[in-house]
Every structure is written in C-alpha cells, then in structure tokens.
PDB file of C-alpha atoms in Angstrom:
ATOM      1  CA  UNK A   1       0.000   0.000   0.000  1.00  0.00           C
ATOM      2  CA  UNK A   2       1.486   3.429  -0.892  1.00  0.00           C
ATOM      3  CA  UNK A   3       1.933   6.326   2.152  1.00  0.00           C
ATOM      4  CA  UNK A   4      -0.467   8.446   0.802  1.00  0.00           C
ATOM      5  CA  UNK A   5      -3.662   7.168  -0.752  1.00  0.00           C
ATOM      6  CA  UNK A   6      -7.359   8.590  -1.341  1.00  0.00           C
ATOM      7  CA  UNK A   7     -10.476   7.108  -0.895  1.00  0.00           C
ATOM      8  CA  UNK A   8     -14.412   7.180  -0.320  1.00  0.00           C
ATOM      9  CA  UNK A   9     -15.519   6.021   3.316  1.00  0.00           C
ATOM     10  CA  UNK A  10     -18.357   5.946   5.663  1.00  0.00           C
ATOM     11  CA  UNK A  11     -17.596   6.997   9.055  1.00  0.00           C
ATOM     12  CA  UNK A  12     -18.419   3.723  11.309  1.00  0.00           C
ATOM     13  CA  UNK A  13     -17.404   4.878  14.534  1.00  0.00           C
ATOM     14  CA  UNK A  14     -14.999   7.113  16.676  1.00  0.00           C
ATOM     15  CA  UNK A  15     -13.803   7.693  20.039  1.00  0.00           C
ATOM     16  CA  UNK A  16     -11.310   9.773  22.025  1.00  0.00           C
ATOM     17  CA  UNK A  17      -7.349   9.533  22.262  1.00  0.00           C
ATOM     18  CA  UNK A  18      -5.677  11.828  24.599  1.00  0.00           C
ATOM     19  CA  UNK A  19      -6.747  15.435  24.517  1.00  0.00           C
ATOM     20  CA  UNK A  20      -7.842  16.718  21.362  1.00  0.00           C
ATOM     21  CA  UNK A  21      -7.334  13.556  18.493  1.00  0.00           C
ATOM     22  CA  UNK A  22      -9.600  10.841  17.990  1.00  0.00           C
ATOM     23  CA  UNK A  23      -9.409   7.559  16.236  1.00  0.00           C
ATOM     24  CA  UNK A  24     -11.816   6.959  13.491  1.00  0.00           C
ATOM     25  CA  UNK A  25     -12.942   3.681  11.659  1.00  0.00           C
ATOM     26  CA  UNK A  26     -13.861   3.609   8.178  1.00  0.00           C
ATOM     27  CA  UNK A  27     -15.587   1.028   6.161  1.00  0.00           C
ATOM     28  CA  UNK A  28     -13.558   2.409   2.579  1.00  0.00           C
ATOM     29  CA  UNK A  29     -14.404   1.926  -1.093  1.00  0.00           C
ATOM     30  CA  UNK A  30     -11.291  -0.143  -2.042  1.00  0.00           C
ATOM     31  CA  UNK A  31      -9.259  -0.711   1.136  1.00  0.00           C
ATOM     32  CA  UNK A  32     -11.851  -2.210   3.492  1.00  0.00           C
ATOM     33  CA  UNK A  33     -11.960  -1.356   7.339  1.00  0.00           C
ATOM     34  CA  UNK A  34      -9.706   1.293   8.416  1.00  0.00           C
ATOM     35  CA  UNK A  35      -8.449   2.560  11.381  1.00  0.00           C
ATOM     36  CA  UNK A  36      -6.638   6.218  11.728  1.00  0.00           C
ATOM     37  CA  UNK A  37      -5.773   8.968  13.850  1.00  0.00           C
ATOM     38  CA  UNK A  38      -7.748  12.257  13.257  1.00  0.00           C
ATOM     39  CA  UNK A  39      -5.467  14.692  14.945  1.00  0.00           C
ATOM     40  CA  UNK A  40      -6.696  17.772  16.658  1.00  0.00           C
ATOM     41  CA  UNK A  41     -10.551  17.196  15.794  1.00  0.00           C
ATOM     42  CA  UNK A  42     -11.544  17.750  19.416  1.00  0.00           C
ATOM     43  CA  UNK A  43     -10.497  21.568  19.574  1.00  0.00           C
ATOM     44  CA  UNK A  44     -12.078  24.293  18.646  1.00  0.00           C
ATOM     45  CA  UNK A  45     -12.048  25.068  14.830  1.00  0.00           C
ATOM     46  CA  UNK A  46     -10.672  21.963  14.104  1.00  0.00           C
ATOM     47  CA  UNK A  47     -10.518  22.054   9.925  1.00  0.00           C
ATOM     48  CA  UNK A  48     -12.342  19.167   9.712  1.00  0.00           C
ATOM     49  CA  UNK A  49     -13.638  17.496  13.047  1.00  0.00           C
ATOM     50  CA  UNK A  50     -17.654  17.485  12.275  1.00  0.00           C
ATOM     51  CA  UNK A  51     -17.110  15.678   8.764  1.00  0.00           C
ATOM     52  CA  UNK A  52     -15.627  12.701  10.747  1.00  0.00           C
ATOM     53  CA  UNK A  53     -18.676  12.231  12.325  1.00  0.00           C
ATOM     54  CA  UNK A  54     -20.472   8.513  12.163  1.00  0.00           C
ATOM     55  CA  UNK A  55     -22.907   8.125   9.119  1.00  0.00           C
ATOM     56  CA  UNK A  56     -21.212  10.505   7.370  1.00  0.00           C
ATOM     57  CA  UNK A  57     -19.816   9.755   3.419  1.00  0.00           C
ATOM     58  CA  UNK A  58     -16.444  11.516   2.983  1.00  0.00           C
ATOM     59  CA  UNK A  59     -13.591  11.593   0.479  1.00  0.00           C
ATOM     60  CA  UNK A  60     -10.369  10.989   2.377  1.00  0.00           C
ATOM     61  CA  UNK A  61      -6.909  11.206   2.482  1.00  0.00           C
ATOM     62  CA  UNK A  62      -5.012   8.770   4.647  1.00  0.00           C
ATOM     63  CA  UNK A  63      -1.095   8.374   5.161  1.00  0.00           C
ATOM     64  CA  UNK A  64      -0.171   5.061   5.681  1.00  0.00           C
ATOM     65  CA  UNK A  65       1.651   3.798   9.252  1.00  0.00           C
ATOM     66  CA  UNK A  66       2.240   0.789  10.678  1.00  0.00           C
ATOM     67  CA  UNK A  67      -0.939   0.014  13.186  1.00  0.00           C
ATOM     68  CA  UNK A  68      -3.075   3.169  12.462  1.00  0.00           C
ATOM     69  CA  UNK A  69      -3.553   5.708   9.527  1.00  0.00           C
ATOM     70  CA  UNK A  70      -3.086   9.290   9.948  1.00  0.00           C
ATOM     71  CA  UNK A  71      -5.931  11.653   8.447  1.00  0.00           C
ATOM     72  CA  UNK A  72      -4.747  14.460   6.099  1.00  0.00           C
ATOM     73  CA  UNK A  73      -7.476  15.586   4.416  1.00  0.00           C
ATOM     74  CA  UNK A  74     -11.423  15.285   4.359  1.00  0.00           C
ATOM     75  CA  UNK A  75     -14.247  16.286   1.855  1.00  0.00           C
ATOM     76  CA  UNK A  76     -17.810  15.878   2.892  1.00  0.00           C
ATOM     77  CA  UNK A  77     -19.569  13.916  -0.321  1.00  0.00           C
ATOM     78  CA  UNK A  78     -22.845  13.248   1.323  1.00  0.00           C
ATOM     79  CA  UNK A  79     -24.606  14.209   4.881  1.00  0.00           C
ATOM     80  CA  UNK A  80     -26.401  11.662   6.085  1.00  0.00           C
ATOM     81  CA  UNK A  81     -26.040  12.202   9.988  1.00  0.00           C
ATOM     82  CA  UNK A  82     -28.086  15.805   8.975  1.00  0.00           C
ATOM     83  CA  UNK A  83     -30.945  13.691   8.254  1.00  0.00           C
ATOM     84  CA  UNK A  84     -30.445   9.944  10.698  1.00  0.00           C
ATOM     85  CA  UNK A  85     -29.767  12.089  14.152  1.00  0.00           C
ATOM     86  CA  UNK A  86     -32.685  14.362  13.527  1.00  0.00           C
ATOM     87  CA  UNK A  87     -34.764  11.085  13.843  1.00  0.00           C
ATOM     88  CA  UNK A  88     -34.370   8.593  17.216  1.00  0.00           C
ATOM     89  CA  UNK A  89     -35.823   5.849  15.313  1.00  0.00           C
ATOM     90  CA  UNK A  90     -33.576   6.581  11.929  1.00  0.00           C
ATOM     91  CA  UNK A  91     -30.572   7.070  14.493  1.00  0.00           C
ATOM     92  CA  UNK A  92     -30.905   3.518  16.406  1.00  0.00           C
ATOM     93  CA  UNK A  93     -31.716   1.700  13.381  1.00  0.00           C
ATOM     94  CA  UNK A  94     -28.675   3.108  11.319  1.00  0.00           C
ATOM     95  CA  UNK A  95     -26.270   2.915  14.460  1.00  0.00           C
ATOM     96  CA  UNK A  96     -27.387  -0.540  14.675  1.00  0.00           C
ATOM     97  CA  UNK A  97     -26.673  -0.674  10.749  1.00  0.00           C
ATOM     98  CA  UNK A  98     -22.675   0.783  11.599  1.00  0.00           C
ATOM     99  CA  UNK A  99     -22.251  -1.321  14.229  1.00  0.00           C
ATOM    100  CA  UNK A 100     -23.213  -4.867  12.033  1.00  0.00           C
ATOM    101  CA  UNK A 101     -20.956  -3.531   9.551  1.00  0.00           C
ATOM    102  CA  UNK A 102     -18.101  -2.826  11.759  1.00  0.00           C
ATOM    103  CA  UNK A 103     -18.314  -6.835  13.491  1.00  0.00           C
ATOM    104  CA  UNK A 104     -18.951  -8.422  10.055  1.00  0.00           C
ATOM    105  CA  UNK A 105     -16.209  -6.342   8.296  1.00  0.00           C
ATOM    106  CA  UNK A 106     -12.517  -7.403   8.019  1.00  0.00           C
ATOM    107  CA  UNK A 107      -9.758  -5.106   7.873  1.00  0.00           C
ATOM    108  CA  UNK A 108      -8.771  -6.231   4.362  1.00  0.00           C
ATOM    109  CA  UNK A 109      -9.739  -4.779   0.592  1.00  0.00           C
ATOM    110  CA  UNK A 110     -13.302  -6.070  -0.288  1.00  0.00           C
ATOM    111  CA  UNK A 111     -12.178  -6.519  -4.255  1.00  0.00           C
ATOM    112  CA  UNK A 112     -16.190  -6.378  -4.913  1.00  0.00           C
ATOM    113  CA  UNK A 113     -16.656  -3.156  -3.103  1.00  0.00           C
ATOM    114  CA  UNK A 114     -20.303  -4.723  -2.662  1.00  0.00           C
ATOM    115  CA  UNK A 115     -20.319  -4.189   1.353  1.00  0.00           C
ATOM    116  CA  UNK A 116     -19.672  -0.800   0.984  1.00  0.00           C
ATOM    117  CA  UNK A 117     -21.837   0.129  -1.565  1.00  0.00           C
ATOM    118  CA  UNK A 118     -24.954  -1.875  -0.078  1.00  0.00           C
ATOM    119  CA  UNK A 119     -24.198   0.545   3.137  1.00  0.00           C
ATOM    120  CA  UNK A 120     -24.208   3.439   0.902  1.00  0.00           C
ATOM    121  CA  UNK A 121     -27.552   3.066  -0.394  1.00  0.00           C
ATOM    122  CA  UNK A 122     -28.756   1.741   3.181  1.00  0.00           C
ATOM    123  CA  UNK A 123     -27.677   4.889   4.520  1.00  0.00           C
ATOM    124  CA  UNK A 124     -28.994   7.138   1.804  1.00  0.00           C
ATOM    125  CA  UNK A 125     -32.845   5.285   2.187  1.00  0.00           C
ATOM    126  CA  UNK A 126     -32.402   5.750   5.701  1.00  0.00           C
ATOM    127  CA  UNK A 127     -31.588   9.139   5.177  1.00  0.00           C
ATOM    128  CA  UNK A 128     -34.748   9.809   2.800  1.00  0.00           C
ATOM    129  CA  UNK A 129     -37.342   8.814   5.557  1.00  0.00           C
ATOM    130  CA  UNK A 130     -39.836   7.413   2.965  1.00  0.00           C
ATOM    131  CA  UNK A 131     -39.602   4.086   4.113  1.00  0.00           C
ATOM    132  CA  UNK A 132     -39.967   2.903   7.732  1.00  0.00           C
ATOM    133  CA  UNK A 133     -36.036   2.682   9.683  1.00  0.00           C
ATOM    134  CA  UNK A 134     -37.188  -0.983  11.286  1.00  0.00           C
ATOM    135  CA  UNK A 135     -37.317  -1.971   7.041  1.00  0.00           C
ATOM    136  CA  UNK A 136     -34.087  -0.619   5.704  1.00  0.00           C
ATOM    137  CA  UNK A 137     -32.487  -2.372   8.756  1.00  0.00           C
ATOM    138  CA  UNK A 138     -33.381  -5.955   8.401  1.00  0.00           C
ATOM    139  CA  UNK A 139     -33.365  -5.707   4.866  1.00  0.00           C
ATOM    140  CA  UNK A 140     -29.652  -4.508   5.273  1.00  0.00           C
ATOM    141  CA  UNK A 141     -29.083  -6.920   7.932  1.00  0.00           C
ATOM    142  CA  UNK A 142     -29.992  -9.625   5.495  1.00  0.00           C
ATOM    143  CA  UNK A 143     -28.278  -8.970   3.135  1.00  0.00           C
ATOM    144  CA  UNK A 144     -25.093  -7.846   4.371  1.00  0.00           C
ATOM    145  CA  UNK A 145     -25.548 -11.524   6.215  1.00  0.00           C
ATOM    146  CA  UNK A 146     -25.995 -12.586   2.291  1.00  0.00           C
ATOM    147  CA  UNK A 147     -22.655 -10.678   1.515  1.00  0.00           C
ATOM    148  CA  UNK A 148     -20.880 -12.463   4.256  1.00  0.00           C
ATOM    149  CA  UNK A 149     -22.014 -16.118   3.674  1.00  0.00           C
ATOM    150  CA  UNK A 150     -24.380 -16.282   6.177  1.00  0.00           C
ATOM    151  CA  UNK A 151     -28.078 -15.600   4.427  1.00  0.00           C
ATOM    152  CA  UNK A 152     -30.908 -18.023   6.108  1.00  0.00           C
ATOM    153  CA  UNK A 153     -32.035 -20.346   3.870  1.00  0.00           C
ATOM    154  CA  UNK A 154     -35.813 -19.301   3.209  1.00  0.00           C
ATOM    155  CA  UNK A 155     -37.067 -21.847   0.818  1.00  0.00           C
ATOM    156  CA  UNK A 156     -35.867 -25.452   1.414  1.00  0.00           C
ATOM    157  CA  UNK A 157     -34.837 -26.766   4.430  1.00  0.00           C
ATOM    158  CA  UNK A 158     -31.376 -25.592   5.543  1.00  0.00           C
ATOM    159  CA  UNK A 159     -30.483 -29.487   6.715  1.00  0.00           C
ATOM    160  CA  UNK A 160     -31.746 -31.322   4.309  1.00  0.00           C
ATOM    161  CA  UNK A 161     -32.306 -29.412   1.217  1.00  0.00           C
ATOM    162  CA  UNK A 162     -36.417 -31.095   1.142  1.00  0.00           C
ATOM    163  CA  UNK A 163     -38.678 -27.948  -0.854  1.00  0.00           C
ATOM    164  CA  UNK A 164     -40.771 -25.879   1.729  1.00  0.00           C
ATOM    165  CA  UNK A 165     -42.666 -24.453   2.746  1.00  0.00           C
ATOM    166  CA  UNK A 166     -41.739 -25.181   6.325  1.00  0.00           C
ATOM    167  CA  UNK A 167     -42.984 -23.371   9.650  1.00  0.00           C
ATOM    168  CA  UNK A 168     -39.824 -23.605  11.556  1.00  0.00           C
ATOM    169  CA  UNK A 169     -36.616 -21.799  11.511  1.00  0.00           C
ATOM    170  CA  UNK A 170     -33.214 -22.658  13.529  1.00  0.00           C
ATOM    171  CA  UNK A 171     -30.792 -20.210  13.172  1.00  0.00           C
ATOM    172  CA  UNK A 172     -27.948 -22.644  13.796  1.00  0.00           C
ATOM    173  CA  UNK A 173     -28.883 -24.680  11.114  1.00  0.00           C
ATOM    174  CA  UNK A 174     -28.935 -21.779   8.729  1.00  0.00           C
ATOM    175  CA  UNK A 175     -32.860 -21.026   8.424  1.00  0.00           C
ATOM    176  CA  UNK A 176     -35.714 -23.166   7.869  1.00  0.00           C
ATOM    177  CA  UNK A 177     -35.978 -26.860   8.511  1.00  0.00           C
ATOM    178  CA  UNK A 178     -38.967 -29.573   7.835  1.00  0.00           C
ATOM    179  CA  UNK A 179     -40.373 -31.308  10.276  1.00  0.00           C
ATOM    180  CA  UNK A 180     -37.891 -34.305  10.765  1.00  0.00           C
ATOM    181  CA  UNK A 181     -34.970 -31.719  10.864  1.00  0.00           C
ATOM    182  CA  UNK A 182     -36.757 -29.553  13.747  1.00  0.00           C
ATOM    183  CA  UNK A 183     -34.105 -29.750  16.452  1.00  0.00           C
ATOM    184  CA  UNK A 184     -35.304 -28.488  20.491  1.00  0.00           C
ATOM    185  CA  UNK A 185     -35.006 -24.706  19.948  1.00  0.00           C
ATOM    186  CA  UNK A 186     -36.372 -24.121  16.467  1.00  0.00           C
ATOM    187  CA  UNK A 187     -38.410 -21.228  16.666  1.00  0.00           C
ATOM    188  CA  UNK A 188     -41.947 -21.436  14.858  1.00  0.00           C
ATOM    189  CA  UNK A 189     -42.453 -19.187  11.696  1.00  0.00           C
ATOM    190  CA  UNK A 190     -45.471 -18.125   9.571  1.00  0.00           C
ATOM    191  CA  UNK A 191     -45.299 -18.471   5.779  1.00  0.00           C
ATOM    192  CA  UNK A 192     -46.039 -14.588   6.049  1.00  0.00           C
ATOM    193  CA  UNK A 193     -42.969 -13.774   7.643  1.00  0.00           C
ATOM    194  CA  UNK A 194     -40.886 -16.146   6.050  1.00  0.00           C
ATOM    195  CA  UNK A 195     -42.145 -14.069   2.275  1.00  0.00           C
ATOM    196  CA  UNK A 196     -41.499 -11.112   3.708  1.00  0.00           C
ATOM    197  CA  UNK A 197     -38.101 -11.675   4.431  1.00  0.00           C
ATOM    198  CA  UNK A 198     -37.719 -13.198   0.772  1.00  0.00           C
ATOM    199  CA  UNK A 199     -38.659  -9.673   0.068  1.00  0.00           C
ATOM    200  CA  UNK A 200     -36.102  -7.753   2.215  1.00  0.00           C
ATOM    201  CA  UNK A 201     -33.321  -9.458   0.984  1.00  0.00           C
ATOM    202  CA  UNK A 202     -34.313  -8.845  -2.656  1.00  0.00           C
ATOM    203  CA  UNK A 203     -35.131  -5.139  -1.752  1.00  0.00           C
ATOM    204  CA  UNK A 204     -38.564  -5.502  -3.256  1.00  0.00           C
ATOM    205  CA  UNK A 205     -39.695  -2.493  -1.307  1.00  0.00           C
ATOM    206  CA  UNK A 206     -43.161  -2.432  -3.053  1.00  0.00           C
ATOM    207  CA  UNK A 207     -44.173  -5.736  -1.130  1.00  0.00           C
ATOM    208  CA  UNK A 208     -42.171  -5.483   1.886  1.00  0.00           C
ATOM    209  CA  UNK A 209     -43.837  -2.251   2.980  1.00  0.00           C
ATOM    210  CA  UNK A 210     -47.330  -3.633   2.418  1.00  0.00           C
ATOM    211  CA  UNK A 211     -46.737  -6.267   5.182  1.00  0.00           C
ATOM    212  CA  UNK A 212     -48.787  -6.219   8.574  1.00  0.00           C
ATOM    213  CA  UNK A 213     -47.198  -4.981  11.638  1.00  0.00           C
ATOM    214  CA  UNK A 214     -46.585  -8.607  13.183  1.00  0.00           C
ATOM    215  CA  UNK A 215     -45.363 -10.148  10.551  1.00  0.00           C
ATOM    216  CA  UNK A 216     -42.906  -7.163  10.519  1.00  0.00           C
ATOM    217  CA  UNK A 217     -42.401  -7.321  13.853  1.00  0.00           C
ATOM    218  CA  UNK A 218     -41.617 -11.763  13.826  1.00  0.00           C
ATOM    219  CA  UNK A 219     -39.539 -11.204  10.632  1.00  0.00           C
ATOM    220  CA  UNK A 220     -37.812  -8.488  12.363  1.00  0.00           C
ATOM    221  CA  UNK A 221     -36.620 -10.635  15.944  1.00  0.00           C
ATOM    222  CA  UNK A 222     -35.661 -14.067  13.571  1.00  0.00           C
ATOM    223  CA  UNK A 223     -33.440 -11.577  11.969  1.00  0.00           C
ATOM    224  CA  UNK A 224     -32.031 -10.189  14.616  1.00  0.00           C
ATOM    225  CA  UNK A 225     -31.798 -13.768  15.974  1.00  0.00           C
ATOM    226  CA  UNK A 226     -29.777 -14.437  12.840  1.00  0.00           C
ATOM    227  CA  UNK A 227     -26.806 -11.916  13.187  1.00  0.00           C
ATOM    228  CA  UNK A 228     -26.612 -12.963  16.747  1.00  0.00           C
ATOM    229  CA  UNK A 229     -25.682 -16.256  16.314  1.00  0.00           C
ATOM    230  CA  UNK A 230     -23.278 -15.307  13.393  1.00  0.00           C
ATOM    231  CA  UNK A 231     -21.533 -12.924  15.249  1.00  0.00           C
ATOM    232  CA  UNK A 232     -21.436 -15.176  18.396  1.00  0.00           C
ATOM    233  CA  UNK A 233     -22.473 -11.981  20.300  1.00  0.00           C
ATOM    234  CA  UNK A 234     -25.416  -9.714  20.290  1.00  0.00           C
ATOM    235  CA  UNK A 235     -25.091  -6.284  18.714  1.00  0.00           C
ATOM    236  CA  UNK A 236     -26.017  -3.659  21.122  1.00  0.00           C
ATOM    237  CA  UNK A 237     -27.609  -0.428  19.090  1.00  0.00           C
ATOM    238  CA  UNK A 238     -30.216  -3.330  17.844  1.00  0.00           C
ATOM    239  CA  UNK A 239     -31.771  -3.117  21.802  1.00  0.00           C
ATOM    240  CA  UNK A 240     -32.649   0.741  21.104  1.00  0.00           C
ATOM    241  CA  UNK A 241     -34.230   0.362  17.782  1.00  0.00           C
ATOM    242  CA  UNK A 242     -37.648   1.124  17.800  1.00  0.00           C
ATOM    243  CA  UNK A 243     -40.015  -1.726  16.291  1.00  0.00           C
TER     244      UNK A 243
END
C-alpha cells in the first residue's frame, strides 16, 4: 500500500485519544476497514472534526503507518447524519446498521466493493425517511448476512435441502428446517414472515412495505436472531431500535 492514498468512506465509529485527536474507523471503497488517527478534531475550529462524524460519506486522504492511519485531508460527499440524528428511530436503526458492519467487516480490501456500496444506499434510504427505519435495517441486515455467507435459507430446508414451505426456523442450522430436521429450539415461523423476508433481501420495497405490523415485527426478531448467532455476540444499538 502506498503512504499516501485517497479514498471514499463511511464513518463507522470514533472515540477519544488523549486530549484533542480521535481515532476513526472507516468502512472504505477499495481498502476495506480502516483505522486512523484524526489529529486535533476535538479543539475548537478543528478544519475538519464534524465531517468525521459517524454516518457521514467523505472523500479521504489517509497516510499510511504501521498500526493506524493518519488523516490528512477530508471532503464531505454526502450528509447523512443531517438527516439519521434528527430522527431517534432513523438514528438507532442506522447505528445498529454501523455497528453490524463494523463486526462483520474485516480489515482487508473487499475486491467487490459490494459491502460498501450496499451501506451506501442503506444509509442514503435511511436518510430519505420514505420508508420505515425498522425496514431498511433488516433488509440490510440480510443482506449484508448474504454478503458475508451467512443468508438463512428461506425456501428449502437448511439441513436437508427437502422444498418448503416449512414453519420452523433454527438459526444454527442456517434457516428453515422440515419437520424431521426440527431440532429443540427451532423457533416457529409463519409463511407470512418467512415471504417477507424473501422480500427484504431482494429489496422488493413495493411488497415489503405492504406487510402487517406482526409479521414485521416476527420477521424483524428471527433476523435479529440471525446476526446474533453469526456474530457469536449480540449487537447492542439493535436493543434501542424502535419496532
């Protein structure tokens, strides 16, 4: 990797180091996670402290080092935070959003860009308000899950392939299971729910909005269920978003 190097990022996260820097992570365009030192951000008329602020889209310019990057420059491309923190239930749902992104994400180059780009357009619907925060999450959720390997299986049985539909799902087999395959644990699922996840994950926003509130709301815990159990821990902003 060359010293100095440009390229698009959303802010995922930051926090403090000593008295006026703070180190930022980045989900970038072409290098993947990134960590770096913003220096000076925390005083007063820093030049660029409030575009290093989470949701936001930047251009930046990073100098290399050995554990963390060093900040140079910053260009604001896109707002979102404007929009997401005027909400509470845009803000949990896209912190939530960040915070997937940052456990799923390796700190390598995603050649296919895909990841960041699917956050991109996440962020920007969030951003928009037409559709409802609770949708743009799961259907992010699943499929940056899809992105990563890790998409339930929603039409045969995850075990043992047999065609559904089924009206189970066990997240540790990988999604929905037939009747012999139903293991203690398997949570029960309506056919409902189980469509409108097929929807979610193929962004078919013109059905997935016409769905009734519970099915919504069952869709919404089996997929939060989901990234649990692939993540082998639970990710915390998804306990403030408002369902």
């Amino acid at each position: 990797m060359q010293k100095l190097y440009r390229d698009h990022a959303i802010v995922l996260r930051t926090h403090p180091l000593g008295e006026a820097d703070r180190i930022i992570t980045l989900l970038t365009r072409r290098h993947g996670k990134v960590r770096a030192v913003a220096k000076g951000v925390r005083r007063t008329g820093s030049r660029f402290g409030a575009r290093l602020e989470p949701f936001g889209l930047i251009d930046v310019q990073l100098h290399t080092g050995r554990n963390l990057h060093t900040v140079t420059q910053v260009v604001t491309i896109d707002t979102f935070a404007q929009q997401i923190t005027a909400d509470y239930g845009r803000f949990t749902a896209a912190s939530a959003m960040l915070e997937t992104t940052d456990r799923l994400t390796d700190e390598v180059v995603d050649p296919s860009q895909r990841g960041f780009l699917l956050l991109v357009g996440a962020m920007r619907t969030m951003a928009a308000g037409q559709i409802a925060a609770p949708l743009v999450l799961d259907s992010f959720l699943l499929r940056t899950l899809a992105l990563s390997g890790w998409a339930p299986e929603l039409r045969v049985c995850a075990t043992c392939g047999a065609p559904g539909p089924h009206h189970a799902i066990d997240v540790r087999a990988g999604g929905l299971v037939c009747t012999p395959c139903r293991r203690p644990g398997a949570t029960a699922v309506r056919q409902a729910a189980v469509e409108h996840m097929i929807f979610l994950l193929a962004g078919d926003w013109e059905n997935a909005v016409t769905a009734d509130e519970t099915v919504m709301l069952e869709a919404g815990r089996l997929i939060a269920d989901t990234v649990t159990w692939n993540l082998e821990r639970s990710v915390r902003s998804m306990s403030y978003v408002e369902r």
